[in-house]
Short mmCIF file of C-alpha atoms in Angstrom, two decimals:
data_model
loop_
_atom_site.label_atom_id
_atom_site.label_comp_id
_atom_site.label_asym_id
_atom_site.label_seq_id
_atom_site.Cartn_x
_atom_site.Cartn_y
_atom_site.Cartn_z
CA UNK A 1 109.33 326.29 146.96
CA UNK A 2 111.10 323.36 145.20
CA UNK A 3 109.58 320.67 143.58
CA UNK A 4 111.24 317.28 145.31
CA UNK A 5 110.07 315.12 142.48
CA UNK A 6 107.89 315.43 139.41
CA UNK A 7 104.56 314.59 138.69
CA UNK A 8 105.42 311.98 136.52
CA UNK A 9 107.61 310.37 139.26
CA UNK A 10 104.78 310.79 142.22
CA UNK A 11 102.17 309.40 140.06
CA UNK A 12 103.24 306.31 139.53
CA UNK A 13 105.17 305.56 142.22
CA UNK A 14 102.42 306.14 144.74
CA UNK A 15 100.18 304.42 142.52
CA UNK A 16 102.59 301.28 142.92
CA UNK A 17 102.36 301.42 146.25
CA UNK A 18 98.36 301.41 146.82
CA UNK A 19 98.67 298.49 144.22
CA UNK A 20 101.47 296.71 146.38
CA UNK A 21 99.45 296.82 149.57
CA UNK A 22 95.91 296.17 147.97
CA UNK A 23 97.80 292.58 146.61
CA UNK A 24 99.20 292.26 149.79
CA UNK A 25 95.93 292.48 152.33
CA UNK A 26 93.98 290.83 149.62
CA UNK A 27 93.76 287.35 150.08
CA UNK A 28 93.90 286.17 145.90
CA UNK A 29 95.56 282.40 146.41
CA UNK A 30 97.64 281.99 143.86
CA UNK A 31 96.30 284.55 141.32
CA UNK A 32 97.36 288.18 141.42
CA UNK A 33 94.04 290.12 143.41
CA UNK A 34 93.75 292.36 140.21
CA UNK A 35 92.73 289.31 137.99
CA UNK A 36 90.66 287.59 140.97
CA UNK A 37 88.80 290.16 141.32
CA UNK A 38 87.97 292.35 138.55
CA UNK A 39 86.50 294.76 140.68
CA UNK A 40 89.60 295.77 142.17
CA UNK A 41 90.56 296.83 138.69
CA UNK A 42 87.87 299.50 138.82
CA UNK A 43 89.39 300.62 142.29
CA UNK A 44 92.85 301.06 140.52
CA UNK A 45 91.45 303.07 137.75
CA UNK A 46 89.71 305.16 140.39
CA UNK A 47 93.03 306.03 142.20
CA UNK A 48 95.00 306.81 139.12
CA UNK A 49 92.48 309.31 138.44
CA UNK A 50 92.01 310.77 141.86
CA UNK A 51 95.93 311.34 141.82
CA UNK A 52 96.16 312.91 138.33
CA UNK A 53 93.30 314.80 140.01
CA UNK A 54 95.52 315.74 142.39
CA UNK A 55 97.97 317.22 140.47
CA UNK A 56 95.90 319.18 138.54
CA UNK A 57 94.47 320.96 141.36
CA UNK A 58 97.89 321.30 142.65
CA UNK A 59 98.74 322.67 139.78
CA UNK A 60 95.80 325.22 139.38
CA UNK A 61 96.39 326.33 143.28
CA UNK A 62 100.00 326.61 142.33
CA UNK A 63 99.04 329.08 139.19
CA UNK A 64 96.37 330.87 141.01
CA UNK A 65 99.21 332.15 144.06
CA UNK A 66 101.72 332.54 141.42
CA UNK A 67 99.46 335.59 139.87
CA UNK A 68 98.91 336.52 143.47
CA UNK A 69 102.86 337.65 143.59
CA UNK A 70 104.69 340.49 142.71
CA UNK A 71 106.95 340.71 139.52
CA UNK A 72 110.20 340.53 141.78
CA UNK A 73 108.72 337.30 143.90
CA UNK A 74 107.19 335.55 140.73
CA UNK A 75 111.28 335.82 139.73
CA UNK A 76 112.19 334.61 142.51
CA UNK A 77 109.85 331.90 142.57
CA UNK A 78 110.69 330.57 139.03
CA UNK A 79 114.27 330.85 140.08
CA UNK A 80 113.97 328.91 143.03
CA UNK A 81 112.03 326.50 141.52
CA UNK A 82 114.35 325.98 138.10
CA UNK A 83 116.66 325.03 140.36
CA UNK A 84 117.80 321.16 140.70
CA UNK A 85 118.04 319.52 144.12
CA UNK A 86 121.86 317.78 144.12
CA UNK A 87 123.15 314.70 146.16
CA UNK A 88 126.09 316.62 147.48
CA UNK A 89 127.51 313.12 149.10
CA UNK A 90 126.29 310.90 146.64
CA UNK A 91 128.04 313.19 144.20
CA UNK A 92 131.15 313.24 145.86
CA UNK A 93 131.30 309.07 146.41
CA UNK A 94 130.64 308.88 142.81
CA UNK A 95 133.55 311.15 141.97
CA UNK A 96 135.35 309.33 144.40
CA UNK A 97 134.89 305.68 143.89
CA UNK A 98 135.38 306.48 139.99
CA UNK A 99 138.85 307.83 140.14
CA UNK A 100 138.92 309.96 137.08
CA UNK A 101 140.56 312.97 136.67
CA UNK A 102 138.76 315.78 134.97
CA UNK A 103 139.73 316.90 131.26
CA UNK A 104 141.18 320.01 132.70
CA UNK A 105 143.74 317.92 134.90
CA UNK A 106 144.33 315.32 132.05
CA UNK A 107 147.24 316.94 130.85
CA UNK A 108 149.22 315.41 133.94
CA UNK A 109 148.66 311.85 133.06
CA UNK A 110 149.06 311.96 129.45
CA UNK A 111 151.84 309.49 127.89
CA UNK A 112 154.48 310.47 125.49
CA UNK A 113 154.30 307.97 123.08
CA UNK A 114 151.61 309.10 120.06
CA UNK A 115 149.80 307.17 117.43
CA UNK A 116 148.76 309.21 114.55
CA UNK A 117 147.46 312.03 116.59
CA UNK A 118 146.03 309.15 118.97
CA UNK A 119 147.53 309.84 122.66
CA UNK A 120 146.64 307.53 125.76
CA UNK A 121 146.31 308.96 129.08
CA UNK A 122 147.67 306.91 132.07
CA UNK A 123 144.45 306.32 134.45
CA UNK A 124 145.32 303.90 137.32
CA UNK A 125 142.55 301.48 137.93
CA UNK A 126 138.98 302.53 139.47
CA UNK A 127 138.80 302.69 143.45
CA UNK A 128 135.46 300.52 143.01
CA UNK A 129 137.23 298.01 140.77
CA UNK A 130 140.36 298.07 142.94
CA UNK A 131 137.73 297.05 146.29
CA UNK A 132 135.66 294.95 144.48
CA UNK A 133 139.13 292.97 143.61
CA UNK A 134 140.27 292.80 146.71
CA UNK A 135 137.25 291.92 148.27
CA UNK A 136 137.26 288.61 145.60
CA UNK A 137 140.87 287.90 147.62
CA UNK A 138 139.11 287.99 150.88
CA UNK A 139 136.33 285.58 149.34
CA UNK A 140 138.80 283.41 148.15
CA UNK A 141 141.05 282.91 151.15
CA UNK A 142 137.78 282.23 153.37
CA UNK A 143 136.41 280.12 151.27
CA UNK A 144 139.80 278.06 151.29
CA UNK A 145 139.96 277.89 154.80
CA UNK A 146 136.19 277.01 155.43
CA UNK A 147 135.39 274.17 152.46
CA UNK A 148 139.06 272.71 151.97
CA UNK A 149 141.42 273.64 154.95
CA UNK A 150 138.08 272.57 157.72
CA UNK A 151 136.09 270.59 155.50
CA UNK A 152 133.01 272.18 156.49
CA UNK A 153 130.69 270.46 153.72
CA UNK A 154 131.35 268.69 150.87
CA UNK A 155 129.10 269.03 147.33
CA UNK A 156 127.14 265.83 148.34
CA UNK A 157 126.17 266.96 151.72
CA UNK A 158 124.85 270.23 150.17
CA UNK A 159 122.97 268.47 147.44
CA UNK A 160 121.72 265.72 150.70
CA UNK A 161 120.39 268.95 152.12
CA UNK A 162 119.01 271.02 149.36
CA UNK A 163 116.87 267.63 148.74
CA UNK A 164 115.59 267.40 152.04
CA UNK A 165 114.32 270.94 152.24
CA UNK A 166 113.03 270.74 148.89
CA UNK A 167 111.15 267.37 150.41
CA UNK A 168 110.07 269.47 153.43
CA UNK A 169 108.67 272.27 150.63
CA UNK A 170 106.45 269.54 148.64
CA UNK A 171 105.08 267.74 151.60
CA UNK A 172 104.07 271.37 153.39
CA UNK A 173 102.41 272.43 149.58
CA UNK A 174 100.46 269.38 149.46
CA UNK A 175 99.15 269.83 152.78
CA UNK A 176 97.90 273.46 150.81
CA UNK A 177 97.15 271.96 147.60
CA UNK A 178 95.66 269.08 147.91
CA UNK A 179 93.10 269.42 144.97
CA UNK A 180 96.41 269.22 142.62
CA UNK A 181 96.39 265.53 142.90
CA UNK A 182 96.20 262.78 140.64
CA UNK A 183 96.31 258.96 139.98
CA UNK A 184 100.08 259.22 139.86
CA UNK A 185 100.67 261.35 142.91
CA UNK A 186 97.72 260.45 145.08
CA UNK A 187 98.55 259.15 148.50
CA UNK A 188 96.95 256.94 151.34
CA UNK A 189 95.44 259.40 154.07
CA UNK A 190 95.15 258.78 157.24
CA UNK A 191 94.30 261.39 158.96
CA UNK A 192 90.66 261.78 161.09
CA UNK A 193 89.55 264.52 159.23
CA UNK A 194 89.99 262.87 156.22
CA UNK A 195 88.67 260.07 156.34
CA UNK A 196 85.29 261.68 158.14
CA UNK A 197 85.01 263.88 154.98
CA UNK A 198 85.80 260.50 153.13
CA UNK A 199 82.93 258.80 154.71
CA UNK A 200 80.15 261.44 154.11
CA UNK A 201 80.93 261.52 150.26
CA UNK A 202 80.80 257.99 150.27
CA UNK A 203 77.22 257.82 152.30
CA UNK A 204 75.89 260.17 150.17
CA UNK A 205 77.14 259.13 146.52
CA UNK A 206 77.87 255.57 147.47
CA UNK A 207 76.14 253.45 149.61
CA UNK A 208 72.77 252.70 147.20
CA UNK A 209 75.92 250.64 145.12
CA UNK A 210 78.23 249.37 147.76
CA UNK A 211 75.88 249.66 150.93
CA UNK A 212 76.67 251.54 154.06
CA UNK A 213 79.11 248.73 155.58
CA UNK A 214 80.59 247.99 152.19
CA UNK A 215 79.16 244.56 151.78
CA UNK A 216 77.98 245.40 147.99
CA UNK A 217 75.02 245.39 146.50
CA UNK A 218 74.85 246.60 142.71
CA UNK A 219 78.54 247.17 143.17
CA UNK A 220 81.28 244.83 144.14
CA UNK A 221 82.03 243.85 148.05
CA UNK A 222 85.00 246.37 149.62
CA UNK A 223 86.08 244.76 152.64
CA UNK A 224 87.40 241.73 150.82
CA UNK A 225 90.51 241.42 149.51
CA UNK A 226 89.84 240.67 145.71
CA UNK A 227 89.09 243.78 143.44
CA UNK A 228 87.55 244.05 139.76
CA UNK A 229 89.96 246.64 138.93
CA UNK A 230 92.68 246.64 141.01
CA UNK A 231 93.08 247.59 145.13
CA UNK A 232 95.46 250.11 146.48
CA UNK A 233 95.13 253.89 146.67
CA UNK A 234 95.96 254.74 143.39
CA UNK A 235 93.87 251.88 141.53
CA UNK A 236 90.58 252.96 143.61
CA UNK A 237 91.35 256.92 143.16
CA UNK A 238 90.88 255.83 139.21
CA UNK A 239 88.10 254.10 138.98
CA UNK A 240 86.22 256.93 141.06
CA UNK A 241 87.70 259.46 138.74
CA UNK A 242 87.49 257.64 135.59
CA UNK A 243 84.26 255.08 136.18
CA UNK A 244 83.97 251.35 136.55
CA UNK A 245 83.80 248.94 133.51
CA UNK A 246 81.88 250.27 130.48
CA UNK A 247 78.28 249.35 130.09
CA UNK A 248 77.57 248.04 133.31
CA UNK A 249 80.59 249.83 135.62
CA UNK A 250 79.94 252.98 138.01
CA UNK A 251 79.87 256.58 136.15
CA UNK A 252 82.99 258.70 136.35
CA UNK A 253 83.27 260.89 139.64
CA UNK A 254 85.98 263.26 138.09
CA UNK A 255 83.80 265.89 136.85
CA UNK A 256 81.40 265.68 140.12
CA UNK A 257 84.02 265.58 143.19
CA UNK A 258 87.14 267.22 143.53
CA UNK A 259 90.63 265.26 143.01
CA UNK A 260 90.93 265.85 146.99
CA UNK A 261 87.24 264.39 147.54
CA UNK A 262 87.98 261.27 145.51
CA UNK A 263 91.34 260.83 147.00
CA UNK A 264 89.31 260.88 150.52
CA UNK A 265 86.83 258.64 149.53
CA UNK A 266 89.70 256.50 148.11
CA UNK A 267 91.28 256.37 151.62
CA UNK A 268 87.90 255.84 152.96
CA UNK A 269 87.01 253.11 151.21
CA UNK A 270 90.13 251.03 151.89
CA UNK A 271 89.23 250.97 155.59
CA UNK A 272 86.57 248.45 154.55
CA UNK A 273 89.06 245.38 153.76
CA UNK A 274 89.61 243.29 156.45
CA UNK A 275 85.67 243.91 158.27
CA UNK A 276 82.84 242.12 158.16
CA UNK A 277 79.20 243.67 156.71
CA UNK A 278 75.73 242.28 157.50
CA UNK A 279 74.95 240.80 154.18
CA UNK A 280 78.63 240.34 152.33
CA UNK A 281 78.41 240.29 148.21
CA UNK A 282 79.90 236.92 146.55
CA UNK A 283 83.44 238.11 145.96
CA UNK A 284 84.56 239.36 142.43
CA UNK A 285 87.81 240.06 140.61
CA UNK A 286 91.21 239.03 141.60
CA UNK A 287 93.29 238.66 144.69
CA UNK A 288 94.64 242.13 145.04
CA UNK A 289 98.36 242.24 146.50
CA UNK A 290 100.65 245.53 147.25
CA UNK A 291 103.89 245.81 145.49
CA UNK A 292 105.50 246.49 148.66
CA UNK A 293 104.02 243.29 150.28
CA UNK A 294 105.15 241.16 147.25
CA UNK A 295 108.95 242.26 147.47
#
């Protein structure tokens, strides 16, 4: 029987493969599942060794009926085996697309001229070079007809639409990635879900300071419109992360809640402005006025 690859082919290649599916039906996030979790490492180690296991027994069974045989089989065994398994069709398309003629044959395309004992032998051009040439032609005449003869689309419609799916692309990996953000890229949410996880950080961290309508207490009123440090999203989403005033400000959230927490508490607390608490704080700070609104 012939040997249809070596061990040192089947090896690794099947060991690929239990390593491509194990990262594939592990869920890792972004990080590879062998680096996640070390103990898959252990489970990779255990397969390499169960397939050079493999081999070896393989191997041993192999030796074991090869003593079994007669002189004339064992021959004929190590005959068959010794021999090498050809691509008769891939062998002949090689031949084929390549063109050349063998050295035997080169006599009929030899040229007369001679350059100190240096002859050159006439070879016409490649078949594959000769289709891959023409097949430019082809490229070139449709591309003629589609982008300058129909005006399908122009540079700056292509660029128009590359930006708009890339647009599309951020927007749906924020919606996955949401503890990536920060005081420069943090955005007003508005969603239910939210702003309910915004509101049970902020009755659990925040109301012995601000109080549970916002009116203020040790901290500054929120539902009016004048702020210490400045209003908007991403004024409030610092001074969570980074603290109030020092000495007598509120402590840094940064290294307690996540940049998505503080960004819904953020949100959160913005719903405040415009309502009216029980026992309202004497206001503080300046009048705080959007950009946007101001233009």
């Amino acid at each position: 029987m012939k040997n249809m690859s070596p061990w040192w082919i089947r090896i690794p290649v099947i060991f690929f493969i239990i390593f491509g599916l194990m990262e594939y039906f592990i869920d890792s996030g972004e990080k590879p599942a062998f680096i996640e979790y070390p103990i898959t490492q252990f489970f990779l180690l255990l397969v390499l060794l169960i397939l050079i296991a493999i081999e070896l027994i393989l191997k041993s069974i192999e030796n074991i009926m090869f003593q079994t045989l007669s002189d004339e089989a064992q021959a004929k065994y190590l005959e068959s085996k010794s021999q090498s398994r050809e691509w008769a069709w891939g062998k002949k398309m090689y031949t084929k697309l390549l063109g050349s003629k063998p050295i035997e044959a080169e006599g009929e395309i030899i040229l007369d001229h001679n350059y100190d004992g240096i002859k050159e032998l006439d070879n016409e051009l490649p078949p594959w070079w000769v289709y891959l040439f023409y097949a430019t032609i082809l490229f070139g005449v449709v591309y003629l007809a589609r982008f300058h003869v129909f005006n399908d689309y122009d540079q700056d419609l292509e660029y128009d639409m590359e930006v708009a799916e890339a647009q599309m692309a951020i927007e749906a990996y924020k919606k996955t990635a949401k503890d990536l953000v920060d005081v420069n890229t943090v955005e007003l949410l508005t969603d239910a879900s939210d702003l309910n996880a915004g509101k049970s950080i902020f009755e659990t961290s925040c109301v012995a300071c601000h109080m549970a309508d916002g009116g203020g207490g040790i901290g500054p009123n929120l539902t009016d419109e004048y702020w210490i440090l400045g209003g908007g999203i991403k004024n409030v989403f610092n001074t969570i992360a980074e603290g109030g005033r020092a000495g007598k400000g509120m402590v840094a959230w940064k290294q307690t809640l996540k940049p998505a927490e503080m960004a819904q508490v953020a949100s959160y607390v913005l719903t405040f402005e415009g309502t009216t608490p029980a026992n309202p704080k004497v206001a503080e700070g300046d009048i705080w006025v959007e950009e946007e609104a101001t233009n």
